[in-house]
Coordinates of C-alpha atoms in Angstrom, one line a residue:
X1 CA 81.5 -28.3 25.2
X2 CA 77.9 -30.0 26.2
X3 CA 79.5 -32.2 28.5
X4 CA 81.0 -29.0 29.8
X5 CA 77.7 -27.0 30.0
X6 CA 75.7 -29.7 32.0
X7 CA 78.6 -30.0 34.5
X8 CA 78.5 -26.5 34.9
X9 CA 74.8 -26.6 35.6
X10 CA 74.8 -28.7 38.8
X11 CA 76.9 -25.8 39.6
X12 CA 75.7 -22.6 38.2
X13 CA 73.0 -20.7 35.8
X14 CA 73.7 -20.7 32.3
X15 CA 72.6 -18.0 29.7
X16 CA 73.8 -16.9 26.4
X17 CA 71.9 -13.2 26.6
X18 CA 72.7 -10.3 28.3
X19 CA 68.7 -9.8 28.8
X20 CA 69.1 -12.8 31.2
X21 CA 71.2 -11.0 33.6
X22 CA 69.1 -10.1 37.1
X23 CA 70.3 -7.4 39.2
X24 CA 72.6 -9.2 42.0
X25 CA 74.4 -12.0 39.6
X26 CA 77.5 -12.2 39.7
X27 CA 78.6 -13.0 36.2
X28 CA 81.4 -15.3 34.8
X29 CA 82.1 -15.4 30.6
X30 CA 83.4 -18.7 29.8
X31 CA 85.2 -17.9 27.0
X32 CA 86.8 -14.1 27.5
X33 CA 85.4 -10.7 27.9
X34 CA 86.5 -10.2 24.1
X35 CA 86.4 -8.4 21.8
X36 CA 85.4 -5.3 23.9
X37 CA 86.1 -5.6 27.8
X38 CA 85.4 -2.3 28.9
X39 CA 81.5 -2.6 26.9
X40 CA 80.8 -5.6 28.2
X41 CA 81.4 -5.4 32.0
X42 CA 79.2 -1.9 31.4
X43 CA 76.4 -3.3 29.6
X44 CA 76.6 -6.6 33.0
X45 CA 76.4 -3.1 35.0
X46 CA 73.6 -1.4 33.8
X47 CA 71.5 -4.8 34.0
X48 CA 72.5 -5.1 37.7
X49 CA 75.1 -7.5 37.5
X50 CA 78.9 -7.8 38.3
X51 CA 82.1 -9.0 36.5
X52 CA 83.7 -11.8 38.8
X53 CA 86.7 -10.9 36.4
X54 CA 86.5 -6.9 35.2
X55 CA 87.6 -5.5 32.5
X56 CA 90.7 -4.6 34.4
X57 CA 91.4 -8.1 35.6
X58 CA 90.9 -9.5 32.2
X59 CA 93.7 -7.5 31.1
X60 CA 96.1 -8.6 33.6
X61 CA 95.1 -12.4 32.6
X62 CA 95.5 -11.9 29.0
X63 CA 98.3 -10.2 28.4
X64 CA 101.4 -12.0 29.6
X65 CA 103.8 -9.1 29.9
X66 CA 101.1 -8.0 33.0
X67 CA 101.5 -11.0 34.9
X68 CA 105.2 -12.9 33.7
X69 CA 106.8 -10.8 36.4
X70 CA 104.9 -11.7 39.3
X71 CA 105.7 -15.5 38.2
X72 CA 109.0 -15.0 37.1
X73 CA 110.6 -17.6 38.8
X74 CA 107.7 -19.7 39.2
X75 CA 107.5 -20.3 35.5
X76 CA 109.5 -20.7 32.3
X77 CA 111.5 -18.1 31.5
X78 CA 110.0 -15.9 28.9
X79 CA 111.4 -13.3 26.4
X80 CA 109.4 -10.6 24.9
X81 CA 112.0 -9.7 21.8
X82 CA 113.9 -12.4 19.9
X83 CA 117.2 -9.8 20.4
X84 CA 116.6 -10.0 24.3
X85 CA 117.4 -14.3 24.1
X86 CA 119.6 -15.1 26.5
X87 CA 119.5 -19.1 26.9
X88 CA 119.6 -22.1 24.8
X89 CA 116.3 -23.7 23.2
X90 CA 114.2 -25.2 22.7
X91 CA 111.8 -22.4 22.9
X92 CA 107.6 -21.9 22.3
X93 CA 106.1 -19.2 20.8
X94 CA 103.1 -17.8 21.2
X95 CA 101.7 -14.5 21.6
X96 CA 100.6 -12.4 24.4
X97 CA 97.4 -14.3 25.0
X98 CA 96.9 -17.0 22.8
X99 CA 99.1 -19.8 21.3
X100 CA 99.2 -22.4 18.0
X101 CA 98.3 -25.2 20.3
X102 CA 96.3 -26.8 17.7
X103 CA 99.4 -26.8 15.7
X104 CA 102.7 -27.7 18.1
X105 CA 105.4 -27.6 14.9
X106 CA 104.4 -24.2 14.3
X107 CA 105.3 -23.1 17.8
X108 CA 107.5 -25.1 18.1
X109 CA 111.7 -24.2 17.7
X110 CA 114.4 -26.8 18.7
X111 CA 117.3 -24.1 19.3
X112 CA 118.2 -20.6 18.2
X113 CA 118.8 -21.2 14.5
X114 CA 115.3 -22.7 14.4
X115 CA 113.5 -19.5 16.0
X116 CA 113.4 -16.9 13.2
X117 CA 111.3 -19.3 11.1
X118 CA 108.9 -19.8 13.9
X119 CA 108.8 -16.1 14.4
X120 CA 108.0 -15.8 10.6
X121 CA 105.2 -18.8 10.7
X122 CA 103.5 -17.3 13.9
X123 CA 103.3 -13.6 12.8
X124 CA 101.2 -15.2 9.4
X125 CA 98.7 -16.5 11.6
X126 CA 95.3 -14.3 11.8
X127 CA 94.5 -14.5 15.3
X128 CA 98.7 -14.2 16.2
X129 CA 99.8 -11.4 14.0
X130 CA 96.9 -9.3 16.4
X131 CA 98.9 -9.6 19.1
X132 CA 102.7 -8.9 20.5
X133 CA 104.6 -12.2 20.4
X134 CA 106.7 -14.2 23.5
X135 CA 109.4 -16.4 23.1
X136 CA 108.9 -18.9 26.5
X137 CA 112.1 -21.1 26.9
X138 CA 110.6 -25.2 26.6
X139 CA 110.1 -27.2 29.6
X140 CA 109.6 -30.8 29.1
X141 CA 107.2 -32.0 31.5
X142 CA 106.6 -35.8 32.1
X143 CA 104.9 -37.1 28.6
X144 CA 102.8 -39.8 28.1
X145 CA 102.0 -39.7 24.7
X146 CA 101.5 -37.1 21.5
X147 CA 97.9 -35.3 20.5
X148 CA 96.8 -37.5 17.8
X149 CA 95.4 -34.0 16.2
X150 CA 97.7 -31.2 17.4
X151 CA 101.0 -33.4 17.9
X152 CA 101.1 -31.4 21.1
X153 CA 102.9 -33.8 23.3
X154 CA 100.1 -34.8 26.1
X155 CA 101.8 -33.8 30.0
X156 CA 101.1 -34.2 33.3
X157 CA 99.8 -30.5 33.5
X158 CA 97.0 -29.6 35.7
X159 CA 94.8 -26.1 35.3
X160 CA 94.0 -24.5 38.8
X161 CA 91.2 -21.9 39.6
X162 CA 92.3 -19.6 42.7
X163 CA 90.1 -16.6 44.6
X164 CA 90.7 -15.0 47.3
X165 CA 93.7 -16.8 47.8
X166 CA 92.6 -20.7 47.8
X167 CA 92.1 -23.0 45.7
X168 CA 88.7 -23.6 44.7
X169 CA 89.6 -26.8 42.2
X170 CA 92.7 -28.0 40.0
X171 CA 91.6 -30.3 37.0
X172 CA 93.9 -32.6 34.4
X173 CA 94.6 -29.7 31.6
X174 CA 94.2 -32.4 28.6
X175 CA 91.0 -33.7 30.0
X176 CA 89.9 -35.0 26.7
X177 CA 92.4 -37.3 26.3
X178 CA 91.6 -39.1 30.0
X179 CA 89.6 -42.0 28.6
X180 CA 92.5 -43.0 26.8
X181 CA 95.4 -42.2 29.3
X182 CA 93.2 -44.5 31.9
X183 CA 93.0 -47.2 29.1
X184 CA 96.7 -47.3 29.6
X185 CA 96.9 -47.5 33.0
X186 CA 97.4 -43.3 33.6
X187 CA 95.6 -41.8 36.3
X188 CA 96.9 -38.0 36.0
X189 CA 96.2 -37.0 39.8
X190 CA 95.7 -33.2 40.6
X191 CA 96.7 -34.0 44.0
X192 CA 99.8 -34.8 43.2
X193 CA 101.0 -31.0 42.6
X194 CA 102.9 -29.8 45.9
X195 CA 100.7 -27.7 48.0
X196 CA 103.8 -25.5 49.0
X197 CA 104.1 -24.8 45.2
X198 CA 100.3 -23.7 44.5
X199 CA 100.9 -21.9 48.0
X200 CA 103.4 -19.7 46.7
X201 CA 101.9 -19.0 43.4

């Protein structure tokens, strides 16, 4: 996270107050507009600020079953009731915002017969059983190597940050783990992800 912060500061101001908000910033939250959207893009308001993301918007983001079907398609296919399965595993699941990243096997099912206990072992999770659950069908992506903590397996998977309908930067999702991955000779390249494809998304 610090080496976060002071990249973030070549770019932008950073506070941890609402006091510091001046009338005219446009203000981004770095980790969500939770627990209370609605509250905290008024209280950004009445100091004179704006939301680059509102309270509407941050529902759309966070809640899968707002944005899957504009995607569909365009990502894995995803199910929002174990009855509605359609297709053969394996399969992730998570809920409607967050995931057990930190814990793959937990997620995790290899087929069908393996999915009810993953239901069970996600809905016992405090920050899961909050929230409606997805079953997303399991795309292997080109691996280089498992998450020595998570057992996650470490992908060529790239985050990208859009407005206004370009691309303003597109980063190596496991960004932690570069160091290591150049050790080996892997240079994960962003540019590498067909412009046609980010076009269309």
């Amino acid at each position: 996270l610090q080496i976060e912060m002071a990249a973030l500061q070549e770019q932008f101001t950073l506070i941890d107050n609402l006091e510091d908000i001046q009338a005219g910033d446009r203000v981004i939250c770095r980790f969500s507009l939770l627990p209370f959207p609605e509250l905290l893009a008024q209280e950004v308001q009445a100091r004179g600020g704006s939301l680059v993301h509102d309270a509407e918007a941050h529902s759309y983001l966070a809640d899968m079953r707002q944005w899957y079907p504009h995607l569909q398609g365009l990502t894995p296919r995803t199910w929002f009731a174990i009855e509605d399965v359609d297709a053969p595993g394996p399969y992730f699941v998570k809920g409607i915002t967050n995931s057990l990243k930190n814990d793959w096997q937990a997620g995790y099912a290899a087929d069908f017969a393996d999915l009810e206990r993953v239901m069970a072992v996600v809905t016992r999770d405090p920050l899961l059983a909050q929230q409606p659950l997805c079953i997303r069908q399991f795309v292997p992506l080109r691996t280089y190597g498992q998450h020595p903590q998570t057992g996650a397996p470490i992908t060529e998977e790239y985050r990208c940050f859009v407005a206004g309908g370009h691309t303003l930067s597109c980063g190596y999702y496991f960004s932690e783990q570069l160091a290591s991955l150049a050790a080996q000779g892997i240079i994960p390249d962003p540019a590498r992800i067909p412009e046609g494809f980010l076009a269309e998304v």
